Short mmCIF file of C-alpha atoms in Angstrom, two decimals:
data_model
loop_
_atom_site.label_atom_id
_atom_site.label_comp_id
_atom_site.label_asym_id
_atom_site.label_seq_id
_atom_site.Cartn_x
_atom_site.Cartn_y
_atom_site.Cartn_z
CA UNK A 1 -46.89 26.26 -62.75
CA UNK A 2 -43.70 26.26 -60.80
CA UNK A 3 -40.66 24.39 -62.32
CA UNK A 4 -40.31 22.43 -59.02
CA UNK A 5 -43.55 22.10 -57.06
CA UNK A 6 -43.57 22.92 -53.42
CA UNK A 7 -44.29 20.41 -50.63
CA UNK A 8 -47.73 20.79 -49.45
CA UNK A 9 -47.03 19.94 -45.86
CA UNK A 10 -44.14 22.49 -45.78
CA UNK A 11 -45.96 25.49 -47.52
CA UNK A 12 -49.72 25.20 -47.28
CA UNK A 13 -51.47 26.69 -44.33
CA UNK A 14 -54.60 24.61 -43.61
CA UNK A 15 -57.53 26.61 -44.97
CA UNK A 16 -60.05 28.08 -42.45
CA UNK A 17 -62.60 26.35 -44.59
CA UNK A 18 -61.66 23.04 -46.19
CA UNK A 19 -61.17 23.12 -49.96
CA UNK A 20 -64.26 22.32 -52.02
CA UNK A 21 -63.05 18.90 -53.27
CA UNK A 22 -65.55 16.70 -54.90
CA UNK A 23 -63.40 14.04 -56.57
CA UNK A 24 -60.14 12.50 -55.31
CA UNK A 25 -58.37 10.22 -57.82
CA UNK A 26 -55.16 8.32 -56.92
CA UNK A 27 -52.77 6.03 -58.70
CA UNK A 28 -52.15 2.87 -56.80
CA UNK A 29 -48.51 1.54 -57.15
CA UNK A 30 -45.96 3.98 -55.98
CA UNK A 31 -48.65 6.36 -54.86
CA UNK A 32 -51.50 5.06 -52.54
CA UNK A 33 -49.67 1.67 -51.90
CA UNK A 34 -46.23 1.61 -50.20
CA UNK A 35 -43.48 -0.24 -51.81
CA UNK A 36 -44.49 -3.50 -50.23
CA UNK A 37 -47.86 -3.04 -52.05
CA UNK A 38 -49.72 -2.48 -48.74
CA UNK A 39 -52.87 -0.16 -48.31
CA UNK A 40 -52.10 2.77 -46.01
CA UNK A 41 -53.09 2.70 -42.34
CA UNK A 42 -56.25 4.67 -41.85
CA UNK A 43 -57.50 4.34 -45.37
CA UNK A 44 -61.03 2.93 -44.59
CA UNK A 45 -62.04 5.65 -42.02
CA UNK A 46 -60.92 8.27 -44.49
CA UNK A 47 -62.85 6.79 -47.32
CA UNK A 48 -65.98 6.52 -45.04
CA UNK A 49 -65.66 10.24 -44.16
CA UNK A 50 -65.18 11.25 -47.82
CA UNK A 51 -68.30 9.26 -48.70
CA UNK A 52 -70.26 10.99 -45.96
CA UNK A 53 -69.19 14.38 -47.31
CA UNK A 54 -70.17 13.35 -50.83
CA UNK A 55 -66.66 13.24 -52.17
CA UNK A 56 -65.95 10.45 -54.66
CA UNK A 57 -62.86 8.51 -54.27
CA UNK A 58 -61.60 6.82 -57.49
CA UNK A 59 -58.57 4.48 -57.87
CA UNK A 60 -56.89 5.14 -61.25
CA UNK A 61 -54.31 2.36 -62.14
CA UNK A 62 -52.80 0.14 -64.61
CA UNK A 63 -54.21 -2.72 -62.66
CA UNK A 64 -57.10 -4.80 -63.82
CA UNK A 65 -60.68 -3.85 -62.73
CA UNK A 66 -61.13 -7.26 -61.03
CA UNK A 67 -57.97 -6.61 -59.04
CA UNK A 68 -59.02 -3.20 -57.98
CA UNK A 69 -62.43 -4.37 -57.14
CA UNK A 70 -61.09 -7.09 -54.89
CA UNK A 71 -58.69 -4.58 -53.13
CA UNK A 72 -61.66 -2.18 -52.30
CA UNK A 73 -64.24 -4.89 -51.92
CA UNK A 74 -65.60 -3.55 -48.54
CA UNK A 75 -66.16 -0.01 -49.85
CA UNK A 76 -66.65 -0.63 -53.60
CA UNK A 77 -70.30 0.22 -53.80
CA UNK A 78 -70.57 3.54 -55.74
CA UNK A 79 -66.87 3.79 -56.25
CA UNK A 80 -65.68 4.52 -59.89
CA UNK A 81 -62.68 2.43 -60.90
CA UNK A 82 -60.39 3.84 -63.64
CA UNK A 83 -58.76 0.53 -64.51
CA UNK A 84 -56.23 -0.50 -67.09
CA UNK A 85 -54.68 2.87 -67.32
CA UNK A 86 -57.98 4.53 -68.16
CA UNK A 87 -59.07 2.16 -70.97
CA UNK A 88 -61.91 0.66 -68.85
CA UNK A 89 -63.98 2.58 -66.34
CA UNK A 90 -66.45 0.73 -64.23
CA UNK A 91 -68.86 1.59 -61.46
CA UNK A 92 -70.89 -1.04 -59.44
CA UNK A 93 -69.92 -3.56 -62.21
CA UNK A 94 -71.36 -1.55 -64.92
CA UNK A 95 -69.01 -0.22 -67.65
CA UNK A 96 -69.07 3.56 -67.83
CA UNK A 97 -66.58 3.73 -70.65
CA UNK A 98 -63.88 1.89 -72.48
CA UNK A 99 -61.47 2.62 -75.32
CA UNK A 100 -60.58 -0.79 -77.02
CA UNK A 101 -57.40 -1.57 -78.86
CA UNK A 102 -57.70 -2.71 -82.42
CA UNK A 103 -56.98 -6.42 -82.49
CA UNK A 104 -54.34 -6.16 -85.30
CA UNK A 105 -52.45 -3.56 -83.10
CA UNK A 106 -52.51 -5.99 -80.15
CA UNK A 107 -51.36 -8.79 -82.45
CA UNK A 108 -48.59 -6.66 -83.68
CA UNK A 109 -47.41 -5.76 -80.12
CA UNK A 110 -47.47 -9.50 -79.17
CA UNK A 111 -45.21 -10.34 -82.21
CA UNK A 112 -42.83 -7.57 -81.21
CA UNK A 113 -42.51 -9.13 -77.78
CA UNK A 114 -41.88 -12.53 -79.28
CA UNK A 115 -39.13 -11.13 -81.37
CA UNK A 116 -37.61 -9.35 -78.41
CA UNK A 117 -37.73 -12.55 -76.39
CA UNK A 118 -36.10 -14.47 -79.25
CA UNK A 119 -33.27 -11.96 -79.14
CA UNK A 120 -32.69 -12.71 -75.49
CA UNK A 121 -34.79 -9.80 -73.72
CA UNK A 122 -36.46 -11.19 -70.62
CA UNK A 123 -39.93 -9.79 -71.45
CA UNK A 124 -43.47 -10.96 -71.79
CA UNK A 125 -46.82 -9.64 -72.98
CA UNK A 126 -50.06 -9.35 -71.04
CA UNK A 127 -52.99 -8.95 -73.48
CA UNK A 128 -55.71 -7.23 -71.36
CA UNK A 129 -59.27 -8.06 -72.18
CA UNK A 130 -62.45 -6.95 -70.28
CA UNK A 131 -63.06 -10.37 -68.90
CA UNK A 132 -59.36 -11.51 -68.27
CA UNK A 133 -55.81 -11.02 -69.01
CA UNK A 134 -53.99 -13.44 -71.27
CA UNK A 135 -50.33 -14.46 -71.36
CA UNK A 136 -48.16 -16.97 -73.26
CA UNK A 137 -45.31 -17.10 -70.74
CA UNK A 138 -46.00 -19.64 -68.06
CA UNK A 139 -42.81 -19.55 -66.04
CA UNK A 140 -43.31 -18.81 -62.30
CA UNK A 141 -41.19 -15.75 -62.16
CA UNK A 142 -43.28 -14.02 -64.94
CA UNK A 143 -46.60 -15.18 -63.52
CA UNK A 144 -45.67 -13.88 -60.17
CA UNK A 145 -45.42 -10.37 -61.47
CA UNK A 146 -48.72 -10.79 -63.43
CA UNK A 147 -50.68 -11.93 -60.42
CA UNK A 148 -49.94 -8.64 -58.61
CA UNK A 149 -51.91 -6.63 -61.13
CA UNK A 150 -54.15 -9.11 -62.93
CA UNK A 151 -56.00 -11.49 -60.56
CA UNK A 152 -58.05 -12.68 -63.59
CA UNK A 153 -55.51 -14.11 -65.98
CA UNK A 154 -55.07 -17.29 -68.19
CA UNK A 155 -52.14 -18.85 -69.83
CA UNK A 156 -52.98 -19.43 -73.61
CA UNK A 157 -51.05 -20.83 -76.43
CA UNK A 158 -51.67 -17.79 -78.70
CA UNK A 159 -52.63 -14.32 -77.12
CA UNK A 160 -53.46 -13.07 -80.60
CA UNK A 161 -56.40 -15.56 -80.73
CA UNK A 162 -58.28 -14.78 -77.64
CA UNK A 163 -62.02 -14.25 -77.73
CA UNK A 164 -62.32 -11.06 -75.59
CA UNK A 165 -62.43 -7.42 -76.28
CA UNK A 166 -58.84 -6.19 -75.92
CA UNK A 167 -58.30 -2.86 -74.13
CA UNK A 168 -54.48 -2.66 -73.88
CA UNK A 169 -51.34 -4.76 -74.02
CA UNK A 170 -48.99 -4.51 -71.03
CA UNK A 171 -45.36 -5.68 -71.36
CA UNK A 172 -43.33 -6.69 -68.36
CA UNK A 173 -39.54 -6.51 -68.77
CA UNK A 174 -37.30 -7.97 -65.94
CA UNK A 175 -34.80 -5.23 -66.95
CA UNK A 176 -35.36 -1.41 -67.03
CA UNK A 177 -38.20 -1.11 -69.52
CA UNK A 178 -37.13 2.35 -70.81
CA UNK A 179 -33.84 0.88 -72.14
CA UNK A 180 -34.90 -2.01 -74.29
CA UNK A 181 -38.67 -2.76 -74.52
CA UNK A 182 -40.09 0.74 -74.81
CA UNK A 183 -37.75 1.74 -77.63
CA UNK A 184 -38.84 -1.34 -79.56
CA UNK A 185 -42.38 -0.08 -79.56
CA UNK A 186 -41.52 3.24 -81.29
CA UNK A 187 -43.39 2.07 -84.48
CA UNK A 188 -46.60 2.04 -82.50
CA UNK A 189 -46.01 5.35 -80.76
CA UNK A 190 -46.96 7.39 -83.93
CA UNK A 191 -50.60 6.31 -83.83
CA UNK A 192 -51.12 4.85 -80.28
CA UNK A 193 -50.23 5.49 -76.68
CA UNK A 194 -46.94 3.85 -75.59
CA UNK A 195 -46.81 4.67 -71.87
CA UNK A 196 -44.16 3.60 -69.31
CA UNK A 197 -46.14 2.91 -66.25
CA UNK A 198 -43.31 1.63 -64.00
CA UNK A 199 -39.67 0.63 -63.95
CA UNK A 200 -40.52 -2.71 -65.55
CA UNK A 201 -43.82 -2.02 -67.34
CA UNK A 202 -44.94 -0.41 -70.50
CA UNK A 203 -48.44 -0.21 -71.88
CA UNK A 204 -49.83 0.06 -75.52
CA UNK A 205 -53.23 1.61 -75.81
CA UNK A 206 -55.47 3.32 -78.27
CA UNK A 207 -54.34 6.78 -79.26
CA UNK A 208 -57.33 8.39 -77.46
CA UNK A 209 -56.92 6.40 -74.26
CA UNK A 210 -55.30 7.18 -70.95
CA UNK A 211 -55.97 8.05 -67.36
CA UNK A 212 -56.32 11.79 -68.32
CA UNK A 213 -58.90 11.11 -70.88
CA UNK A 214 -60.89 8.85 -68.46
CA UNK A 215 -60.70 11.48 -65.71
CA UNK A 216 -61.94 14.19 -67.92
CA UNK A 217 -64.83 12.07 -69.12
CA UNK A 218 -65.80 11.32 -65.47
CA UNK A 219 -65.64 14.99 -64.57
CA UNK A 220 -67.90 15.95 -67.50
CA UNK A 221 -70.43 13.25 -66.54
CA UNK A 222 -70.47 14.28 -62.88
CA UNK A 223 -70.29 17.99 -63.39
CA UNK A 224 -67.10 18.35 -61.41
CA UNK A 225 -64.44 20.89 -62.26
CA UNK A 226 -60.59 20.55 -62.27
CA UNK A 227 -60.77 23.01 -59.25
CA UNK A 228 -62.78 20.42 -57.37
CA UNK A 229 -60.53 17.56 -58.22
CA UNK A 230 -57.44 16.18 -56.36
CA UNK A 231 -55.10 13.76 -58.13
CA UNK A 232 -52.11 11.93 -56.89
CA UNK A 233 -49.51 10.14 -59.20
CA UNK A 234 -45.86 8.98 -59.40
CA UNK A 235 -45.11 7.78 -62.81
CA UNK A 236 -45.26 8.67 -66.43
CA UNK A 237 -48.72 7.20 -67.06
CA UNK A 238 -50.06 9.69 -64.61
CA UNK A 239 -48.95 12.85 -66.34
CA UNK A 240 -52.26 13.62 -68.29
CA UNK A 241 -54.29 12.85 -65.19
CA UNK A 242 -52.28 15.48 -63.22
CA UNK A 243 -53.13 17.98 -65.95
CA UNK A 244 -56.82 17.52 -65.33
CA UNK A 245 -56.81 18.78 -61.76
CA UNK A 246 -55.92 21.96 -60.05
CA UNK A 247 -55.04 20.04 -56.91
CA UNK A 248 -52.37 17.81 -58.59
CA UNK A 249 -49.80 16.12 -56.49
CA UNK A 250 -46.56 14.16 -57.33
CA UNK A 251 -45.26 11.88 -54.60
CA UNK A 252 -41.96 13.20 -53.27
CA UNK A 253 -40.25 10.02 -54.69
CA UNK A 254 -41.97 10.31 -58.09
CA UNK A 255 -40.45 10.10 -61.48
CA UNK A 256 -38.77 13.54 -62.20
CA UNK A 257 -41.06 14.40 -65.02
CA UNK A 258 -44.03 13.83 -62.79
CA UNK A 259 -42.59 16.10 -60.16
CA UNK A 260 -42.10 18.87 -62.79
CA UNK A 261 -45.60 18.45 -64.11
CA UNK A 262 -47.60 18.50 -60.83
CA UNK A 263 -48.57 21.60 -58.90
CA UNK A 264 -47.53 20.26 -55.49
CA UNK A 265 -45.49 17.58 -53.90
CA UNK A 266 -47.04 15.10 -51.42
CA UNK A 267 -44.94 13.00 -48.98
CA UNK A 268 -43.82 9.75 -50.48
CA UNK A 269 -45.95 6.59 -50.84
CA UNK A 270 -43.93 5.02 -47.96
CA UNK A 271 -44.88 8.00 -45.70
CA UNK A 272 -48.76 7.82 -46.08
CA UNK A 273 -48.45 10.73 -48.50
CA UNK A 274 -51.95 10.42 -50.04
CA UNK A 275 -53.84 10.23 -46.79
CA UNK A 276 -51.74 12.91 -45.15
CA UNK A 277 -52.46 15.32 -48.01
CA UNK A 278 -56.14 14.65 -48.18
CA UNK A 279 -56.32 15.24 -44.40
CA UNK A 280 -54.64 18.67 -44.87
CA UNK A 281 -56.65 19.85 -47.85
CA UNK A 282 -60.07 18.44 -47.12
CA UNK A 283 -59.81 18.63 -43.30
CA UNK A 284 -60.18 15.10 -42.20
CA UNK A 285 -58.31 14.26 -39.01
CA UNK A 286 -56.15 11.08 -39.30
#
């Protein structure tokens, strides 16, 4: 793998026969969506053509399943959603797999967030269950961030007492999460996944969880190889997912570690990079 991947649109000659892609998996924020959180122009016709060709398109996101299902409502039938950073995989409303987080771990993370907040860190926890997300902070600034990713959410008095199967705990820090909040979770990192998923978000998940594990499970179930898989990502929670595909793409404005890990660069999320790359490799005109 090259130290710095080459830009696909600069170096790849369109194949005489389109590549044998059977599965396209893309992160959402910073990847498929532009910085204003908008779906790219031309997405629905491309998804229709992929479906016609028998290519499965799968969003893989830290977002909640309910949020993803709403975003793709008009084309959701038959689509596999890799939700909650891979901890919850659903197709047509039926769970294909999940990797729940132990309740005592979720409670420990919540208590850590409370201590950080008491010390003046502007942070809040989102305890993510299969039915809903749960938060203790009720200020509008925090809830506005939660709504972007968790359409099903509830404000509760104590997130450690919710009656739901917890699959991860997401933390939102109004400052750079890698400076303050992520280091405070080091005690959990020895046994669990502590994954920075954005400038302000970090997730704590079971040690066996992640987008990469979910994708590999999906490949096994469907009989699809890494050579038949195309993956797009931009942030650290996408790294293992990129490893599961021969056609792995970092967005040109991705985190530097993601750029180093991917085999190719795609144009940025603000330049319709996912669809332009699919068009080039699979041979679908935009």
